[in-house]
PDB file of C-alpha atoms in Angstrom:
ATOM      1  CA  MET A  11      93.903  95.555  83.385  1.00 80.00           C
ATOM      2  CA  THR A  12      95.356  92.970  85.346  1.00 88.00           C
ATOM      3  CA  PRO A  13      94.205  91.375  88.496  1.00 85.00           C
ATOM      4  CA  GLN A  14      97.893  92.412  90.304  1.00 90.00           C
ATOM      5  CA  GLN A  15      97.559  96.059  88.460  1.00 89.00           C
ATOM      6  CA  ARG A  16      93.866  96.464  90.019  1.00 90.00           C
ATOM      7  CA  SER A  17      94.925  95.667  92.958  1.00 90.00           C
ATOM      8  CA  ARG A  18      98.502  98.364  93.239  1.00 91.00           C
ATOM      9  CA  LEU A  19      95.630 100.689  92.203  1.00 91.00           C
ATOM     10  CA  VAL A  20      93.057  99.835  94.659  1.00 91.00           C
ATOM     11  CA  LEU A  21      96.490  99.952  97.539  1.00 92.00           C
ATOM     12  CA  VAL A  22      97.684 103.671  95.716  1.00 91.00           C
ATOM     13  CA  LEU A  23      93.941 104.685  96.343  1.00 91.00           C
ATOM     14  CA  ILE A  24      93.860 103.839 100.237  1.00 93.00           C
ATOM     15  CA  VAL A  25      97.607 105.368 100.785  1.00 90.00           C
ATOM     16  CA  VAL A  26      96.300 108.694  98.841  1.00 90.00           C
ATOM     17  CA  LEU A  27      93.087 108.388 100.582  1.00 91.00           C
ATOM     18  CA  PHE A  28      94.507 108.636 104.432  1.00 91.00           C
ATOM     19  CA  GLY A  29      97.591 110.238 103.685  1.00 90.00           C
ATOM     20  CA  ALA A  30      96.138 113.442 101.801  1.00 90.00           C
ATOM     21  CA  PRO A  31      94.719 114.909 104.892  1.00 90.00           C
ATOM     22  CA  PHE A  32      97.756 114.579 107.087  1.00 88.00           C
ATOM     23  CA  THR A  33      99.445 116.048 104.738  1.00 90.00           C
ATOM     24  CA  THR A  34      97.142 119.252 104.161  1.00 90.00           C
ATOM     25  CA  ALA A  35      97.901 119.761 107.871  1.00 88.00           C
ATOM     26  CA  VAL A  36     101.844 119.561 108.032  1.00 88.00           C
ATOM     27  CA  VAL A  37     101.591 121.867 104.655  1.00 88.00           C
ATOM     28  CA  LEU A  38      98.896 124.699 106.809  1.00 87.00           C
ATOM     29  CA  ARG A  39     100.411 123.742 110.196  1.00 83.00           C
ATOM     30  CA  PHE A  40     103.869 124.564 109.047  1.00 88.00           C
ATOM     31  CA  GLY A  41     102.744 127.911 106.196  1.00 86.00           C
ATOM     32  CA  GLY A  42     101.936 129.137 109.046  1.00 80.00           C
ATOM     33  CA  TRP A  43      97.792 129.924 108.617  1.00 79.00           C
ATOM     34  CA  GLN A  44      95.841 130.563 111.222  1.00 72.00           C
ATOM     35  CA  PRO A  45      92.656 130.046 111.043  1.00 69.00           C
ATOM     36  CA  GLY A  46      90.314 133.287 110.452  1.00 67.00           C
ATOM     37  CA  GLN A  47      88.673 132.894 113.542  1.00 62.00           C
ATOM     38  CA  THR A  48      88.248 130.416 116.087  1.00 62.00           C
ATOM     39  CA  ARG A  49      85.758 129.019 119.014  1.00 70.00           C
ATOM     40  CA  ASN A  50      85.939 130.970 121.836  1.00 72.00           C
ATOM     41  CA  TYR A  51      84.602 134.189 122.584  1.00 78.00           C
ATOM     42  CA  GLY A  52      86.949 135.935 124.961  1.00 81.00           C
ATOM     43  CA  THR A  53      91.098 137.617 123.390  1.00 84.00           C
ATOM     44  CA  LEU A  54      93.681 134.648 124.027  1.00 83.00           C
ATOM     45  CA  VAL A  55      96.432 135.665 125.796  1.00 85.00           C
ATOM     46  CA  GLN A  56      99.855 134.844 124.070  1.00 83.00           C
ATOM     47  CA  PRO A  57     102.045 133.491 125.376  1.00 86.00           C
ATOM     48  CA  PRO A  58      99.449 132.730 129.166  1.00 85.00           C
ATOM     49  CA  GLN A  59     101.231 134.755 131.810  1.00 86.00           C
ATOM     50  CA  ASP A  60     102.080 132.891 134.751  1.00 86.00           C
ATOM     51  CA  TRP A  61      99.968 133.499 137.997  1.00 83.00           C
ATOM     52  CA  SER A  62     100.824 131.396 139.905  1.00 82.00           C
ATOM     53  CA  ALA A  63     104.103 132.684 141.417  1.00 81.00           C
ATOM     54  CA  MET A  64     102.097 136.259 143.022  1.00 81.00           C
ATOM     55  CA  PRO A  65     100.596 135.410 146.074  1.00 81.00           C
ATOM     56  CA  LEU A  66      96.723 136.721 146.334  1.00 85.00           C
ATOM     57  CA  LYS A  67      95.167 138.058 149.711  1.00 89.00           C
ATOM     58  CA  THR A  68      91.187 137.094 150.487  1.00 90.00           C
ATOM     59  CA  VAL A  69      89.742 140.563 151.770  1.00 90.00           C
ATOM     60  CA  ASP A  70      90.153 139.012 154.872  1.00 89.00           C
ATOM     61  CA  GLY A  71      93.431 138.545 155.041  1.00 88.00           C
ATOM     62  CA  ALA A  72      93.905 134.786 154.523  1.00 91.00           C
ATOM     63  CA  ALA A  73      95.876 133.654 151.395  1.00 88.00           C
ATOM     64  CA  TYR A  74      94.303 132.586 147.923  1.00 86.00           C
ATOM     65  CA  PRO A  75      96.003 128.926 147.289  1.00 82.00           C
ATOM     66  CA  TRP A  76      96.789 128.521 144.084  1.00 81.00           C
ATOM     67  CA  ASP A  77      95.608 124.299 144.013  1.00 81.00           C
ATOM     68  CA  PRO A  78      96.314 122.658 140.154  1.00 82.00           C
ATOM     69  CA  GLU A  79      95.565 119.527 142.169  1.00 85.00           C
ATOM     70  CA  ALA A  80      92.055 121.266 142.778  1.00 84.00           C
ATOM     71  CA  ARG A  81      91.881 121.803 138.885  1.00 87.00           C
ATOM     72  CA  ARG A  82      90.007 125.502 139.905  1.00 88.00           C
ATOM     73  CA  TRP A  83      89.740 127.888 137.149  1.00 92.00           C
ATOM     74  CA  HIS A  84      89.823 131.587 137.937  1.00 91.00           C
ATOM     75  CA  LEU A  85      87.218 134.382 136.424  1.00 92.00           C
ATOM     76  CA  LEU A  86      88.913 137.392 137.667  1.00 91.00           C
ATOM     77  CA  LEU A  87      86.062 140.353 137.478  1.00 89.00           C
ATOM     78  CA  LEU A  88      87.292 143.723 136.961  1.00 87.00           C
ATOM     79  CA  PRO A  89      84.765 146.099 137.658  1.00 86.00           C
ATOM     80  CA  PRO A  90      85.268 149.942 137.186  1.00 82.00           C
ATOM     81  CA  ALA A  91      86.385 152.503 140.121  1.00 77.00           C
ATOM     82  CA  PRO A  92      82.566 153.222 141.058  1.00 78.00           C
ATOM     83  CA  CYS A  93      79.990 149.859 140.136  1.00 79.00           C
ATOM     84  CA  ASP A  94      77.468 151.939 138.261  1.00 81.00           C
ATOM     85  CA  SER A  95      74.637 150.224 137.525  1.00 82.00           C
ATOM     86  CA  GLN A  96      75.382 148.686 134.326  1.00 84.00           C
ATOM     87  CA  CYS A  97      78.229 146.874 137.113  1.00 83.00           C
ATOM     88  CA  LEU A  98      75.922 145.926 139.257  1.00 86.00           C
ATOM     89  CA  GLU A  99      73.565 144.269 136.483  1.00 87.00           C
ATOM     90  CA  GLN A 100      76.374 143.035 134.943  1.00 87.00           C
ATOM     91  CA  ALA A 101      77.507 141.659 138.803  1.00 88.00           C
ATOM     92  CA  GLU A 102      73.517 139.683 138.570  1.00 89.00           C
ATOM     93  CA  VAL A 103      74.947 138.622 134.635  1.00 89.00           C
ATOM     94  CA  ILE A 104      77.895 136.392 136.084  1.00 88.00           C
ATOM     95  CA  HIS A 105      76.120 134.817 139.325  1.00 89.00           C
ATOM     96  CA  LYS A 106      73.119 133.220 136.700  1.00 89.00           C
ATOM     97  CA  VAL A 107      76.704 132.581 135.074  1.00 89.00           C
ATOM     98  CA  TRP A 108      77.583 130.544 137.614  1.00 90.00           C
ATOM     99  CA  ILE A 109      75.122 128.971 138.845  1.00 89.00           C
ATOM    100  CA  SER A 110      74.927 127.769 135.187  1.00 88.00           C
ATOM    101  CA  GLU A 111      77.628 125.690 135.154  1.00 87.00           C
ATOM    102  CA  GLY A 112      75.297 122.743 137.079  1.00 87.00           C
ATOM    103  CA  ARG A 113      77.196 120.166 139.272  1.00 89.00           C
ATOM    104  CA  ARG A 114      80.823 122.068 137.606  1.00 86.00           C
ATOM    105  CA  ALA A 115      80.921 125.314 139.502  1.00 88.00           C
ATOM    106  CA  ASP A 116      82.782 124.517 142.203  1.00 88.00           C
ATOM    107  CA  LYS A 117      85.685 124.313 139.298  1.00 90.00           C
ATOM    108  CA  LEU A 118      84.815 127.733 139.352  1.00 91.00           C
ATOM    109  CA  ASP A 119      85.892 130.684 141.302  1.00 91.00           C
ATOM    110  CA  VAL A 120      84.736 134.052 140.324  1.00 92.00           C
ATOM    111  CA  LEU A 121      87.325 136.780 141.886  1.00 92.00           C
ATOM    112  CA  TRP A 122      86.012 140.038 142.606  1.00 92.00           C
ATOM    113  CA  PRO A 123      88.367 142.661 143.743  1.00 90.00           C
ATOM    114  CA  GLY A 124      86.961 144.447 146.982  1.00 88.00           C
ATOM    115  CA  ARG A 125      83.908 143.454 149.021  1.00 89.00           C
ATOM    116  CA  TRP A 126      81.064 142.479 146.505  1.00 88.00           C
ATOM    117  CA  PRO A 127      77.934 144.941 146.470  1.00 86.00           C
ATOM    118  CA  GLU A 128      75.213 145.062 149.115  1.00 86.00           C
ATOM    119  CA  GLY A 129      72.414 144.672 148.047  1.00 85.00           C
ATOM    120  CA  LEU A 130      73.716 141.699 145.330  1.00 86.00           C
ATOM    121  CA  GLU A 131      72.821 137.851 146.340  1.00 88.00           C
ATOM    122  CA  ARG A 132      76.025 135.936 147.132  1.00 89.00           C
ATOM    123  CA  PHE A 133      76.445 132.920 146.152  1.00 89.00           C
ATOM    124  CA  GLY A 134      79.093 129.568 146.676  1.00 87.00           C
ATOM    125  CA  GLY A 135      81.768 130.532 144.067  1.00 88.00           C
ATOM    126  CA  LEU A 136      82.634 133.847 145.228  1.00 91.00           C
ATOM    127  CA  ARG A 137      85.338 135.220 146.509  1.00 92.00           C
ATOM    128  CA  GLU A 138      86.426 138.412 147.323  1.00 92.00           C
ATOM    129  CA  ILE A 139      90.483 139.405 146.693  1.00 91.00           C
ATOM    130  CA  GLU A 140      92.381 141.776 147.298  1.00 91.00           C
ATOM    131  CA  LEU A 141      94.649 142.248 143.449  1.00 84.00           C
ATOM    132  CA  PRO A 142      97.690 144.114 143.796  1.00 82.00           C
ATOM    133  CA  PRO A 143      98.164 146.956 140.722  1.00 79.00           C
ATOM    134  CA  ALA A 144     101.375 145.282 139.842  1.00 76.00           C
ATOM    135  CA  LEU A 145      98.630 142.337 138.684  1.00 76.00           C
ATOM    136  CA  ARG A 146      96.161 144.116 137.596  1.00 76.00           C
ATOM    137  CA  GLY A 147      98.591 145.930 135.469  1.00 77.00           C
ATOM    138  CA  GLN A 148      99.572 142.786 133.719  1.00 76.00           C
ATOM    139  CA  ILE A 149      96.091 142.205 132.190  1.00 78.00           C
ATOM    140  CA  PRO A 150      96.146 143.433 128.187  1.00 74.00           C
ATOM    141  CA  VAL A 151      95.057 146.457 128.171  1.00 57.00           C
ATOM    142  CA  ASP A 152      92.704 146.054 125.610  1.00 59.00           C
ATOM    143  CA  ALA A 153      90.626 144.045 128.409  1.00 54.00           C
ATOM    144  CA  VAL A 154      90.472 146.796 130.430  1.00 58.00           C
ATOM    145  CA  ALA A 155      89.763 149.419 128.300  1.00 57.00           C
ATOM    146  CA  GLY A 156      86.172 151.476 127.667  1.00 61.00           C
ATOM    147  CA  THR A 157      83.349 151.152 130.122  1.00 68.00           C
ATOM    148  CA  GLY A 158      81.794 148.240 132.158  1.00 75.00           C
ATOM    149  CA  MET A 159      83.251 146.024 133.537  1.00 84.00           C
ATOM    150  CA  ALA A 160      85.997 142.862 132.158  1.00 86.00           C
ATOM    151  CA  ALA A 161      86.824 139.675 132.645  1.00 89.00           C
ATOM    152  CA  ALA A 162      90.437 137.615 132.400  1.00 89.00           C
ATOM    153  CA  LEU A 163      90.189 133.784 132.749  1.00 90.00           C
ATOM    154  CA  ILE A 164      92.472 132.005 134.850  1.00 90.00           C
ATOM    155  CA  ASP A 165      93.428 128.251 134.717  1.00 90.00           C
ATOM    156  CA  HIS A 166      93.845 126.148 137.551  1.00 87.00           C
ATOM    157  CA  ASN A 167      97.977 126.383 137.725  1.00 88.00           C
ATOM    158  CA  GLY A 168      97.833 130.527 137.608  1.00 88.00           C
ATOM    159  CA  PHE A 169      98.290 130.864 133.855  1.00 90.00           C
ATOM    160  CA  LEU A 170      96.264 134.067 132.838  1.00 88.00           C
ATOM    161  CA  VAL A 171      94.558 133.468 129.518  1.00 89.00           C
ATOM    162  CA  VAL A 172      91.454 134.869 128.142  1.00 89.00           C
ATOM    163  CA  THR A 173      90.415 138.258 128.797  1.00 89.00           C
ATOM    164  CA  TYR A 174      86.828 139.723 128.408  1.00 88.00           C
ATOM    165  CA  ALA A 175      86.948 143.060 127.156  1.00 86.00           C
ATOM    166  CA  ALA A 176      84.552 145.475 128.943  1.00 83.00           C
ATOM    167  CA  GLY A 177      81.698 145.205 128.402  1.00 81.00           C
ATOM    168  CA  PHE A 178      81.542 141.805 127.171  1.00 83.00           C
ATOM    169  CA  GLU A 179      78.413 139.613 126.827  1.00 84.00           C
ATOM    170  CA  ALA A 180      77.968 136.962 129.329  1.00 81.00           C
ATOM    171  CA  ASN A 181      76.250 134.431 128.127  1.00 82.00           C
ATOM    172  CA  ARG A 182      78.633 133.812 125.125  1.00 84.00           C
ATOM    173  CA  MET A 183      81.461 134.064 128.198  1.00 85.00           C
ATOM    174  CA  ARG A 184      79.280 131.000 129.661  1.00 86.00           C
ATOM    175  CA  ARG A 185      79.627 129.117 126.364  1.00 86.00           C
ATOM    176  CA  ASP A 186      84.232 129.048 127.411  1.00 84.00           C
ATOM    177  CA  LEU A 187      83.664 128.100 130.507  1.00 85.00           C
ATOM    178  CA  ASP A 188      81.208 124.844 129.446  1.00 84.00           C
ATOM    179  CA  ARG A 189      84.341 124.140 126.831  1.00 84.00           C
ATOM    180  CA  LEU A 190      87.075 124.488 129.021  1.00 81.00           C
ATOM    181  CA  VAL A 191      85.349 124.109 133.023  1.00 82.00           C
ATOM    182  CA  LYS A 192      85.629 120.281 133.393  1.00 79.00           C
TER     183      LYS A 192
END
């Protein structure tokens, strides 16, 4: 093999080496392939629902602002009608999840419909809101079906993006929050 042929072979190998992953990615993407399992614990809402045009109010009657510039995430908790002992335990765990966010905790509002249950410690990220039935009705049914507390994650622009089914594991949800809240 001549030096010129060897140089051409090296060039072809380099092009194949760098081009193969790109070609594979294009074929998979446009071939409709989807991964069987994702890293997130919650269920992605497809397409995300825009809640930014729907005004929320706190239980005191003040407007709850959707403020995209503040880049705050909103964790909407959906407790069962009477908040039983399991619901109270999960609310305490959510408080610990909020604390575990550390310096990023100020970028996460925990929205609780109605008044926070008596006897539970209040925390800085807690926001008591009035949740209109129209908004609650827009949350995918599989998220609120079942027993226990469900949750929904709303991004800083006011889009409902992830739901957590009733009885979700708060520690697994915390991993999702760690990836998103920055």
